[in-house]
Short mmCIF file of C-alpha atoms in Angstrom, two decimals:
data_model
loop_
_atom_site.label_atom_id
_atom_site.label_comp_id
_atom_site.label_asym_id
_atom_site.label_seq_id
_atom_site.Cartn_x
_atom_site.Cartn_y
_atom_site.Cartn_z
CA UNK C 1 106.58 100.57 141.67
CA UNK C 2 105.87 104.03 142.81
CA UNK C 3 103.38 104.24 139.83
CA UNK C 4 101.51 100.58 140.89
CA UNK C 5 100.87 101.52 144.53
CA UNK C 6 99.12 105.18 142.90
CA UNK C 7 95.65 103.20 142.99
CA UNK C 8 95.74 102.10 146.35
CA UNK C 9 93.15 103.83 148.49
CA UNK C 10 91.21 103.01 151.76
CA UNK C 11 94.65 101.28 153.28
CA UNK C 12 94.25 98.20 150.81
CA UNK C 13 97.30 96.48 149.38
CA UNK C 14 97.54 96.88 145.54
CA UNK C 15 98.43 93.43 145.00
CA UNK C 16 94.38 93.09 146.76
CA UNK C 17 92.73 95.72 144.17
CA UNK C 18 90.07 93.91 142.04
CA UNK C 19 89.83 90.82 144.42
CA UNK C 20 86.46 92.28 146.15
CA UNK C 21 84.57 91.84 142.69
CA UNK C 22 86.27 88.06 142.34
CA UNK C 23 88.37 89.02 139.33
CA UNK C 24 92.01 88.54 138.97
CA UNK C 25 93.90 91.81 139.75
CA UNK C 26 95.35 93.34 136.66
CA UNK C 27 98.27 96.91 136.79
CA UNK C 28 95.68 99.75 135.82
CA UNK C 29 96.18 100.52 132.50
CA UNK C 30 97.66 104.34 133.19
CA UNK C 31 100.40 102.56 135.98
CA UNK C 32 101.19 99.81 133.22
CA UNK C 33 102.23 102.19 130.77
CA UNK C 34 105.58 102.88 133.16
CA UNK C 35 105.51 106.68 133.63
CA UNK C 36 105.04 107.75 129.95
CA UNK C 37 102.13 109.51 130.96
CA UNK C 38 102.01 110.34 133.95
CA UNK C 39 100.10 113.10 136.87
CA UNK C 40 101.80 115.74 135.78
CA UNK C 41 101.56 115.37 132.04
CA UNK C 42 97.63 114.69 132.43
CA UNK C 43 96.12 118.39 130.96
CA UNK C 44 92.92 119.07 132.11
CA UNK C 45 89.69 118.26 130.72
CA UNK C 46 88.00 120.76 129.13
CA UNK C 47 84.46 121.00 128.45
CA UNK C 48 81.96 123.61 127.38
CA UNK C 49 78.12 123.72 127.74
CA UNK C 50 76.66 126.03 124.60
CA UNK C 51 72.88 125.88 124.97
CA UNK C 52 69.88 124.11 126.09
CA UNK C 53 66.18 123.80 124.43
CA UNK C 54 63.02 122.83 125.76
CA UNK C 55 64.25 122.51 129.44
CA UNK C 56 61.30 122.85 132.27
CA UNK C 57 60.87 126.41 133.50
CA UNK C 58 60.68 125.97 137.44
CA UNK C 59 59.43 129.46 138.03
CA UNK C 60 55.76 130.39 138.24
CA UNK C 61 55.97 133.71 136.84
CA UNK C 62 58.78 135.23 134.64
CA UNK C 63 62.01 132.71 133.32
CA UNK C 64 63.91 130.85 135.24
CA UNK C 65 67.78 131.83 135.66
CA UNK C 66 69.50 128.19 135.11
CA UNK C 67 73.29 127.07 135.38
CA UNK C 68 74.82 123.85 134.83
CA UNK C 69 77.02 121.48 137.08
CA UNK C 70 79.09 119.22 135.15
CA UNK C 71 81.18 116.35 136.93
CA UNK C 72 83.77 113.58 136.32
CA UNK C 73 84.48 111.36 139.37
CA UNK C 74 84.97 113.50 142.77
CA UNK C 75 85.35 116.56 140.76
CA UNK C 76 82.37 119.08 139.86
CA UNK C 77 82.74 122.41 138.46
CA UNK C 78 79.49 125.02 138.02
CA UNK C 79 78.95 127.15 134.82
CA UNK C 80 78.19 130.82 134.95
CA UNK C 81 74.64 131.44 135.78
CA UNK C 82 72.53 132.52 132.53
CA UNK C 83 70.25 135.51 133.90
CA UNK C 84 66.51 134.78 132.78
CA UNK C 85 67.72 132.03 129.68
CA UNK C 86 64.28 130.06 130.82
CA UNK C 87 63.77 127.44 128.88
CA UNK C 88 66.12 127.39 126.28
CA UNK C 89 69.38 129.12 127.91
CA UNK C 90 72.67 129.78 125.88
CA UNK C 91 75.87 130.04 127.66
CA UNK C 92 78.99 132.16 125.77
CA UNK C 93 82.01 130.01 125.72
CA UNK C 94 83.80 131.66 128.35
CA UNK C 95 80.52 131.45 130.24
CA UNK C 96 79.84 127.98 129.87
CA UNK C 97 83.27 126.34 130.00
CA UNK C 98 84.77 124.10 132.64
CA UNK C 99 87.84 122.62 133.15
CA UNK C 100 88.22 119.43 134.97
CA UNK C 101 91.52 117.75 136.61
CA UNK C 102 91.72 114.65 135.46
CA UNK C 103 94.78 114.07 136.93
CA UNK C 104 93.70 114.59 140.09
CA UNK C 105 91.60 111.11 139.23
CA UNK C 106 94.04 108.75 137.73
CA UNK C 107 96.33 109.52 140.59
CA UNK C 108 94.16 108.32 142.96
CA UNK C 109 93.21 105.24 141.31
CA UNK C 110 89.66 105.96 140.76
CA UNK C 111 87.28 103.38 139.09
CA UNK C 112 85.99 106.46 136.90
CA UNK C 113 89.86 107.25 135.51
CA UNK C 114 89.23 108.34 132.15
CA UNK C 115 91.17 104.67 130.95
CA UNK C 116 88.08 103.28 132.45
CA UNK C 117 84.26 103.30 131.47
CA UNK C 118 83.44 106.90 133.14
CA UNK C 119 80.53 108.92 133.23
CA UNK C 120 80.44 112.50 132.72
CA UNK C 121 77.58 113.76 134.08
CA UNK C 122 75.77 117.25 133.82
CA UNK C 123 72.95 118.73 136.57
CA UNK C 124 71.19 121.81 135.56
CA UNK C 125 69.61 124.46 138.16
CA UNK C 126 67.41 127.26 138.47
CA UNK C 127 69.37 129.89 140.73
CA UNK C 128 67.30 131.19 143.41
CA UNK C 129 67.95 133.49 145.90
CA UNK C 130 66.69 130.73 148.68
CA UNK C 131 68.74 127.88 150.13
CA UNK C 132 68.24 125.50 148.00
CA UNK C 133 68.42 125.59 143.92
CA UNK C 134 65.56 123.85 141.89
CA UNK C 135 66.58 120.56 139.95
CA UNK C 136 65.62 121.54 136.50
CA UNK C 137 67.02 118.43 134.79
CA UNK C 138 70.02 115.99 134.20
CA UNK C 139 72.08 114.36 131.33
CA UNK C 140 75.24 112.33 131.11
CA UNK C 141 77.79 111.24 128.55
CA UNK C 142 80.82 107.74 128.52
CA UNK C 143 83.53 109.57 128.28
CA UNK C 144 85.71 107.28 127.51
CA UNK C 145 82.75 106.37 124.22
CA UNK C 146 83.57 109.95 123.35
CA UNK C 147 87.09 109.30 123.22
CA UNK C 148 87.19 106.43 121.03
CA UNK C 149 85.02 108.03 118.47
CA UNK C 150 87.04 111.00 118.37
CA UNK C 151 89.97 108.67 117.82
CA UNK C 152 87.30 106.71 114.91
CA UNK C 153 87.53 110.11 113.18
CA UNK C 154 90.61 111.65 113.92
CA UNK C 155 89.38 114.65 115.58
CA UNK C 156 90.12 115.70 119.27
CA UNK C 157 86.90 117.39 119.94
CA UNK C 158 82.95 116.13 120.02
CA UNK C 159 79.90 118.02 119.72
CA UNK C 160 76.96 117.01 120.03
CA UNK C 161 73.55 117.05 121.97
CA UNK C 162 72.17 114.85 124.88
CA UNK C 163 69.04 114.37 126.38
CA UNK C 164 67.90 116.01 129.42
CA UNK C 165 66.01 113.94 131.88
CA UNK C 166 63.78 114.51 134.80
CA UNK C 167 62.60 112.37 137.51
CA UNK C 168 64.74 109.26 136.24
CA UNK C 169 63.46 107.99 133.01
CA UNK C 170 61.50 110.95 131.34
CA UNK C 171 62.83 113.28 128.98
CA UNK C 172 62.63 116.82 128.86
CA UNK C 173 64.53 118.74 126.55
CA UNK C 174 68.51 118.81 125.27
CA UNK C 175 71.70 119.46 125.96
CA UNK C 176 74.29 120.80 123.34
CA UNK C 177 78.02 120.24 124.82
CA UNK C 178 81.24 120.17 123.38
CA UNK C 179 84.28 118.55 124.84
CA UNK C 180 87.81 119.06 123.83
CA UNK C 181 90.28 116.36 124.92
CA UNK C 182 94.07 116.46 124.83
CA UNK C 183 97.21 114.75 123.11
CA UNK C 184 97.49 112.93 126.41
CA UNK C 185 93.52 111.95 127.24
CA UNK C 186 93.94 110.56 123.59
CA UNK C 187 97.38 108.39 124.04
CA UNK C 188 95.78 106.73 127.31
CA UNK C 189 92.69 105.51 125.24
CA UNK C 190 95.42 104.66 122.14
CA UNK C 191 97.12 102.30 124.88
CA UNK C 192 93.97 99.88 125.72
CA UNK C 193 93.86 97.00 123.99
CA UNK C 194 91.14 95.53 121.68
CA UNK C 195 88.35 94.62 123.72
CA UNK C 196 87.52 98.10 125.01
CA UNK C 197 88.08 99.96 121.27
CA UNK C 198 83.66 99.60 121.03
CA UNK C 199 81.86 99.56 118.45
CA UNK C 200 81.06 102.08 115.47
CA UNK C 201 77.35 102.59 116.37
CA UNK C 202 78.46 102.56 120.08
CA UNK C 203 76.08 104.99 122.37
CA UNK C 204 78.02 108.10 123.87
CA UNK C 205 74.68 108.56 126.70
CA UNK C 206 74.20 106.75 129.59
CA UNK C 207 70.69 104.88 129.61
CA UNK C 208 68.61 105.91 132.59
CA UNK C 209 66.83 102.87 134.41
CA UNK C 210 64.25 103.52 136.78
CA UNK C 211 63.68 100.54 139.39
CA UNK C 212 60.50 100.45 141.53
CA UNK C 213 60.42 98.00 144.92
CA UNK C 214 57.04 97.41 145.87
CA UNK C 215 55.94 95.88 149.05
CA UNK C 216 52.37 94.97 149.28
CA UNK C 217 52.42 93.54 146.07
CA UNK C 218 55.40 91.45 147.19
CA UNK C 219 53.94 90.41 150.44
CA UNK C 220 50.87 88.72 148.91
CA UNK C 221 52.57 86.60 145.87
CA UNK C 222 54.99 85.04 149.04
CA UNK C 223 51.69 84.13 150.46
CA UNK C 224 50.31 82.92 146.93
CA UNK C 225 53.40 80.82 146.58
CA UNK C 226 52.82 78.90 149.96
CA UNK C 227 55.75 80.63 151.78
CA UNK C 228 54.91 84.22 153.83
CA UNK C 229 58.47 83.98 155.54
CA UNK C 230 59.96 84.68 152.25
CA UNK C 231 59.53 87.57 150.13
CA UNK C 232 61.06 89.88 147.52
CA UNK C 233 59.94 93.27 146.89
CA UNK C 234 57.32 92.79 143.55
CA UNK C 235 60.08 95.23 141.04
CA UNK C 236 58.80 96.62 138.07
CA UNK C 237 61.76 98.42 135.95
CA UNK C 238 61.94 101.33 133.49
CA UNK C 239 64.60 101.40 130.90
CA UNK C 240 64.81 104.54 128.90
CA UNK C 241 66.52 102.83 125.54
CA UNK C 242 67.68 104.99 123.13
CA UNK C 243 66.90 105.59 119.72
CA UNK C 244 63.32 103.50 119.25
CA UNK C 245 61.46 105.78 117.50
CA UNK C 246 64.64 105.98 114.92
CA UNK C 247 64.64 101.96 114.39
CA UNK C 248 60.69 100.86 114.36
CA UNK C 249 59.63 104.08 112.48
CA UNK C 250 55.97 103.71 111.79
CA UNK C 251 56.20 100.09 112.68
CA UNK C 252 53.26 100.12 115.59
CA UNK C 253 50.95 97.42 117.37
CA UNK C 254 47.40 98.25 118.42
CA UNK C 255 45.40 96.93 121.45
CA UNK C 256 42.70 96.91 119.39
CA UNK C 257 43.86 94.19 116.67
CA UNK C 258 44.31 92.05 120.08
CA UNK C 259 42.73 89.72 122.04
CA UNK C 260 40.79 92.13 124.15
CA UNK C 261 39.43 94.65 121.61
CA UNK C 262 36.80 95.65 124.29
CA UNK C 263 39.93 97.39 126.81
CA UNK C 264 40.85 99.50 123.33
CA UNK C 265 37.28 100.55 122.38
CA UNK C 266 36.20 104.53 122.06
CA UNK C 267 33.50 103.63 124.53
CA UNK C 268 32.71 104.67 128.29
CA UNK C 269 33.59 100.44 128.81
CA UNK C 270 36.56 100.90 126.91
CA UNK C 271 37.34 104.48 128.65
CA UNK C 272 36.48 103.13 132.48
CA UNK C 273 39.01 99.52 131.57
CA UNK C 274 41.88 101.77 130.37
CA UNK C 275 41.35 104.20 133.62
CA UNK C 276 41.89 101.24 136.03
CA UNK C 277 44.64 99.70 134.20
CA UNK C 278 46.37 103.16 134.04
CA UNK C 279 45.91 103.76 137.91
CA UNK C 280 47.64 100.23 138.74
CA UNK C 281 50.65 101.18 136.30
CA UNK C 282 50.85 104.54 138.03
CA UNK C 283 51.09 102.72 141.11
CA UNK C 284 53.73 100.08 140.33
CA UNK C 285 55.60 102.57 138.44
CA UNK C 286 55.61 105.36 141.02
CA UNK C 287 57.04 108.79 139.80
CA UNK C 288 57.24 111.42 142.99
CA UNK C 289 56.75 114.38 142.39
CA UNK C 290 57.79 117.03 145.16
CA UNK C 291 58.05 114.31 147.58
CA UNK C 292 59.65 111.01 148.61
CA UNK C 293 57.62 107.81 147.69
CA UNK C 294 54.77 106.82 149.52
CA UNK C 295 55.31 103.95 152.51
CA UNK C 296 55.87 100.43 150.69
CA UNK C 297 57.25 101.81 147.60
CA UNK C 298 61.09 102.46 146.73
CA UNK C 299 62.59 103.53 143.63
CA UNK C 300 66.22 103.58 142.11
CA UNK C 301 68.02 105.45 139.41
CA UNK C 302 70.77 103.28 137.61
CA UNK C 303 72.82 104.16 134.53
CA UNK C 304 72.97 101.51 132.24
CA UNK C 305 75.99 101.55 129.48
CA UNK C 306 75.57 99.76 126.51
CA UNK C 307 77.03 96.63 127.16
CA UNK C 308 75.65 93.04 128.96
CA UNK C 309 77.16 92.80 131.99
CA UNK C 310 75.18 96.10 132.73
CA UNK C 311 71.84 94.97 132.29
CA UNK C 312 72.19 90.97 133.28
CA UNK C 313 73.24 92.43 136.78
CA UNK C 314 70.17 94.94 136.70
CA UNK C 315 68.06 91.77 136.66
CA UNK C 316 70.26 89.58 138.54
CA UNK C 317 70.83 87.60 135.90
CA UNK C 318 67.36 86.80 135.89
CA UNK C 319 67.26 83.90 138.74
CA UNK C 320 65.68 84.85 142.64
CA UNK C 321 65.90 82.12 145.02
CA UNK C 322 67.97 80.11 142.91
CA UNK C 323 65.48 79.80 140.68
CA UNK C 324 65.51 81.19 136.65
CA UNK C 325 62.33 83.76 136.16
CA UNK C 326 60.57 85.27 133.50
CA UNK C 327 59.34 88.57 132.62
CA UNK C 328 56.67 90.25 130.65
CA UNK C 329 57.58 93.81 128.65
CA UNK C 330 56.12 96.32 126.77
CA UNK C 331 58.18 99.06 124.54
CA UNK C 332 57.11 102.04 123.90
CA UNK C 333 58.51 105.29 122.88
CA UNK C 334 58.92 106.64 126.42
CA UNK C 335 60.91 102.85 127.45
CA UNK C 336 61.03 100.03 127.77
CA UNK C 337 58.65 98.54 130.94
CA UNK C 338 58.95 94.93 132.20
CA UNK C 339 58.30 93.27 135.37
CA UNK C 340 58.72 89.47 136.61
CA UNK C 341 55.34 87.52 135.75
CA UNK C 342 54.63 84.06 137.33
CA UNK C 343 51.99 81.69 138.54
CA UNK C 344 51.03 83.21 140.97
CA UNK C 345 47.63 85.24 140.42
CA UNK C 346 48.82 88.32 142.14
CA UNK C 347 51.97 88.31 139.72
CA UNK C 348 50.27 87.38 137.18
CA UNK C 349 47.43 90.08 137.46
CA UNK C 350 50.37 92.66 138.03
CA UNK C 351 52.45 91.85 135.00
CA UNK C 352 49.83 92.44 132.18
CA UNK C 353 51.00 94.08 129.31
CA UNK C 354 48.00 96.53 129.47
CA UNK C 355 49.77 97.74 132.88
CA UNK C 356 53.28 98.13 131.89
CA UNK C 357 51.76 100.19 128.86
CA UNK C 358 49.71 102.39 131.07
CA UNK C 359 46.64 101.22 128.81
CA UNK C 360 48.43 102.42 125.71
CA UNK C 361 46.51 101.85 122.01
CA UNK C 362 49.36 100.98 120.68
CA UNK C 363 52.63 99.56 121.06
CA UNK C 364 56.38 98.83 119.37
CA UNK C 365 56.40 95.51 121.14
CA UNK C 366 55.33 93.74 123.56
CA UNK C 367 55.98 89.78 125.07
CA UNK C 368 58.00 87.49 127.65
CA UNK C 369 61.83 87.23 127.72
CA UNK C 370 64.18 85.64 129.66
CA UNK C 371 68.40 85.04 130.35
CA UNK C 372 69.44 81.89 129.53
CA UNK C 373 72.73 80.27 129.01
CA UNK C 374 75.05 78.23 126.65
CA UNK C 375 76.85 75.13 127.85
CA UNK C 376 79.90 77.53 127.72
CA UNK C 377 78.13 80.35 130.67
CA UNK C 378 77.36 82.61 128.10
CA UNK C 379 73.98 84.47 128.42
CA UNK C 380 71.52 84.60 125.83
CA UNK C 381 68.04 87.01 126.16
CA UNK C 382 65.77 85.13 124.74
CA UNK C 383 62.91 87.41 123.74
CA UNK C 384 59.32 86.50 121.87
CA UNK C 385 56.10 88.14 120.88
CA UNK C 386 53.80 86.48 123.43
CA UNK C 387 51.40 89.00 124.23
CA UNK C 388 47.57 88.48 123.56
CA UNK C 389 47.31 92.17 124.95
CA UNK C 390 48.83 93.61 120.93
CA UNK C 391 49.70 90.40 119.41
CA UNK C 392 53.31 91.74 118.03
CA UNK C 393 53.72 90.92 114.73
CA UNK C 394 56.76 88.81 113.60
CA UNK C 395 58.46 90.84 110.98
CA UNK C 396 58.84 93.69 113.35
CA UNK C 397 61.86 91.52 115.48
CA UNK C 398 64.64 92.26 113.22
CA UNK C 399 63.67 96.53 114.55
CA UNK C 400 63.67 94.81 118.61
CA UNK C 401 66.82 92.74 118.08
CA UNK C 402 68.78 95.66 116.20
CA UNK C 403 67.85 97.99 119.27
CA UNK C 404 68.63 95.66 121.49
CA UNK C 405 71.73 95.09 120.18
CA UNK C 406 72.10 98.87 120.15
CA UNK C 407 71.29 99.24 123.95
CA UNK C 408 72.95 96.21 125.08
CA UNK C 409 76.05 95.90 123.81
CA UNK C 410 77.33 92.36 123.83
CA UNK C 411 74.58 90.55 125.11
CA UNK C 412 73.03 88.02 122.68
CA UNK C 413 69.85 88.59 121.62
CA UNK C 414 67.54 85.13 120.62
CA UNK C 415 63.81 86.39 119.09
CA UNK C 416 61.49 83.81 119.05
CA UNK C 417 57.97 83.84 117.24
CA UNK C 418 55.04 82.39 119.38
CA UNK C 419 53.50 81.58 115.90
CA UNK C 420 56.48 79.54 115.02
CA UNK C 421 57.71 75.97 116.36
CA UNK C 422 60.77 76.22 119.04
CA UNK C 423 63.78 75.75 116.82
CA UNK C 424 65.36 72.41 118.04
CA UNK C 425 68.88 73.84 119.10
CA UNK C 426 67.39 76.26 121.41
CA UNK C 427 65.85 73.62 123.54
CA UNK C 428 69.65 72.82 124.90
CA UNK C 429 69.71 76.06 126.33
CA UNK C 430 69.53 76.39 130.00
CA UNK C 431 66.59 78.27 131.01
CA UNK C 432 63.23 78.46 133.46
CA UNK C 433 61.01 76.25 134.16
CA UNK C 434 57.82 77.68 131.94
CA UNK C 435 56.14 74.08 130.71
CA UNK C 436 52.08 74.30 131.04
CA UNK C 437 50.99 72.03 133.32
CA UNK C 438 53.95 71.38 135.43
CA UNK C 439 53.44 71.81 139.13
CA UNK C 440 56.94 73.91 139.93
CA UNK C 441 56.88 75.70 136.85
CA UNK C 442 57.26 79.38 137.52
CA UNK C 443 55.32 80.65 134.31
CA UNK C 444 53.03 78.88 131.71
CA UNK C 445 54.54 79.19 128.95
CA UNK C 446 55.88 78.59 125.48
CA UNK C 447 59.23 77.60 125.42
CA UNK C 448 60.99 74.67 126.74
CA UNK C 449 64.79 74.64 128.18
CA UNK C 450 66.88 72.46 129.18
#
């Protein structure tokens, strides 16, 4: 008993834990397991940055002194500071090694206990002798991914490097870490059951996801759509999937085999179309630099992990005001852009595929998808090539659904063809409305759904 009422924090009743998210409570897996491991048999974490390469050098003149914060939960430790390492710093293990309680976190029940999905995160700085430290960049690793594949191979370390980001989505150098986990980090991994053991391609980083809120934009489709005392924010979304460039190799689709070769030419036309349809991405996908975000423009950082719940609540399962939507995308090397598209001209204008490129030549893929579901509740993404803009070619969706797949986790992945009929089945899917010609369709479309 004394090792059930451990989670309970803010005054709540354990026999109430879970209940707020509308799932049935469940013992925590670390209180289940009856004592056998228990606070004080929990070792600490230990975890050692070795070097970084091609980080951003935030001083004008000279190299930048950097150090790194890593975290898990509550708890943050710094590294030593590496005197003028610049751009590509290495630490000395004693140097760059941390050691976190984690303890200190199953004891108090946190949702980031290392038998749950938990992020370990790390910040680096430039030390300055000012107030404040410059950001220099961020990365972040699922511990608990790193665990299981150290279990996969029977080792109890992983090294390995991540990717440094800056400003949400955008890379900017690496990361080479090593963590070293204990007999008893291992045993409360070795006591989950077989839902949570992952998969053997199963992503150790967190995916970055940059969402953008934009007023104005918003504001005028309500007014399109006949109702100005309702409107959403017009969201465009950046994912930062891993590993494209690995899975589409030199698999590419040009503007200019499209049906607007005129946008693509190596003309002053072609140059002034791609200028303006550059500005309008840089506008709907804001990135501020020294500075908050100009007035009718938000943005959000999320960290995605590789599995469907993650991204189908990004979306919101893909339905606003009760209604199922559906969004245009482009992927590229630096993500994977996408915005809700619609009837309405200002949407409509707003979600070309030349926009969420930022006028790019050439593409990995580009379309509509959408969330559907089975009879059973099960979502399905139902993805296509439908994009005059690059006119994705069909043999290159076996590269889309594997990284999806990769990215996603669980989430089924359905790639239609535009050049193809609608397979029968697929029509008893639940889905939007998105039939030409229909009135309170919200996109005019391909596809039909039941």
């Amino acid at each position: 008993l004394k090792c059930a009422l451990r989670p309970t924090r803010a005054n709540r009743p354990w026999w109430r834990l879970g209940l707020q998210q509308g799932v049935p409570w469940r013992m925590p897996r670390w209180a289940a397991m009856g004592g056998a491991v228990g606070k004080d048999d929990i070792e600490p974490l230990k975890v050692v940055v070795v070097s970084a390469s091609g980080l951003k050098n935030m001083e004008v003149v000279g190299e930048q002194d950097p150090y790194c914060r890593v975290s898990f939960g509550s708890t943050s430790k710094k590294t030593a500071v590496v005197s003028r390492g610049g751009s590509d710093p290495v630490w000395s293990e004693e140097a760059g090694t941390v050691l976190l309680p984690v303890s200190e976190i199953l004891a108090a029940g946190s949702d980031q206990a290392l038998g749950e999905l938990s992020l370990l995160s790390f910040e680096i700085f430039d030390k300055d002798r000012g107030p404040r430290d410059d950001f220099v960049g961020e990365a972040s690793l699922w511990l608990e991914a790193v665990g299981r594949r150290c279990l996969q191979d029977g080792v109890r370390s992983w090294r390995g490097e991540v990717q440094v980001f800056r400003r949400g989505i955008k890379g900017r150098g690496k990361l080479l870490v090593e963590v070293f986990f204990r007999d008893s980090h291992l045993d409360l991994l070795r006591s989950q059951d077989g839902e949570s053991r992952g998969r053997a391609d199963e992503l150790l980083e967190a995916t970055p996801t940059k969402v953008h809120k934009n007023l104005v934009p918003g504001i005028v489709q309500a007014i399109q759509e006949g109702d100005a005392t309702r409107f959403n924010c017009f969201m465009t979304y950046q994912v930062a999937l891993q590993q494209t460039q690995e899975i589409f190799g030199d698999s590419w689709n040009y503007g200019r085999d499209g049906q607007h070769p005129d946008t693509f030419a190596e003309d002053a036309k072609g140059r002034v179309i791609r200028s303006a349809l550059s500005a309008l991405h840089h506008q709907l996908y804001y990135d501020e630099i020294g500075g908050a975000s100009p007035k009718g423009i938000r943005t959000e950082v999320k960290l995605l992990a590789a599995r469907s719940s993650d991204f189908v609540r990004l979306i919101q399962q893909g339905i606003r005001e009760e209604r199922r939507r559906v969004f245009t995308y482009v992927l590229t090397d630096s993500g994977w852009f996408f915005s809700e598209t619609g009837a309405a001209l200002s949407k409509d204008n707003l979600s070309k595929h030349a926009i969420h490129s930022d006028a790019a030549m050439a593409v990995r893929y580009a379309g509509t998808f959408r969330i559907c579901e089975r009879d059973s509740g099960a979502a399905v993404l139902v993805i296509d090539n439908d994009s005059g803009t690059y006119m994705p070619k069909g043999e290159h969706q076996e590269s889309l659904k594997r990284l999806l797949h990769l990215n996603l986790g669980d989430l089924e992945v359905l790639c239609l063809n535009v050049c193809d009929p609608q397979p029968e089945w697929t029509k008893e899917l639940s889905g939007p409305n998105e039939k030409k010609g229909i009135e309170k369709a919200v996109y005019a479309g391909t596809w039909e759904w039941k």
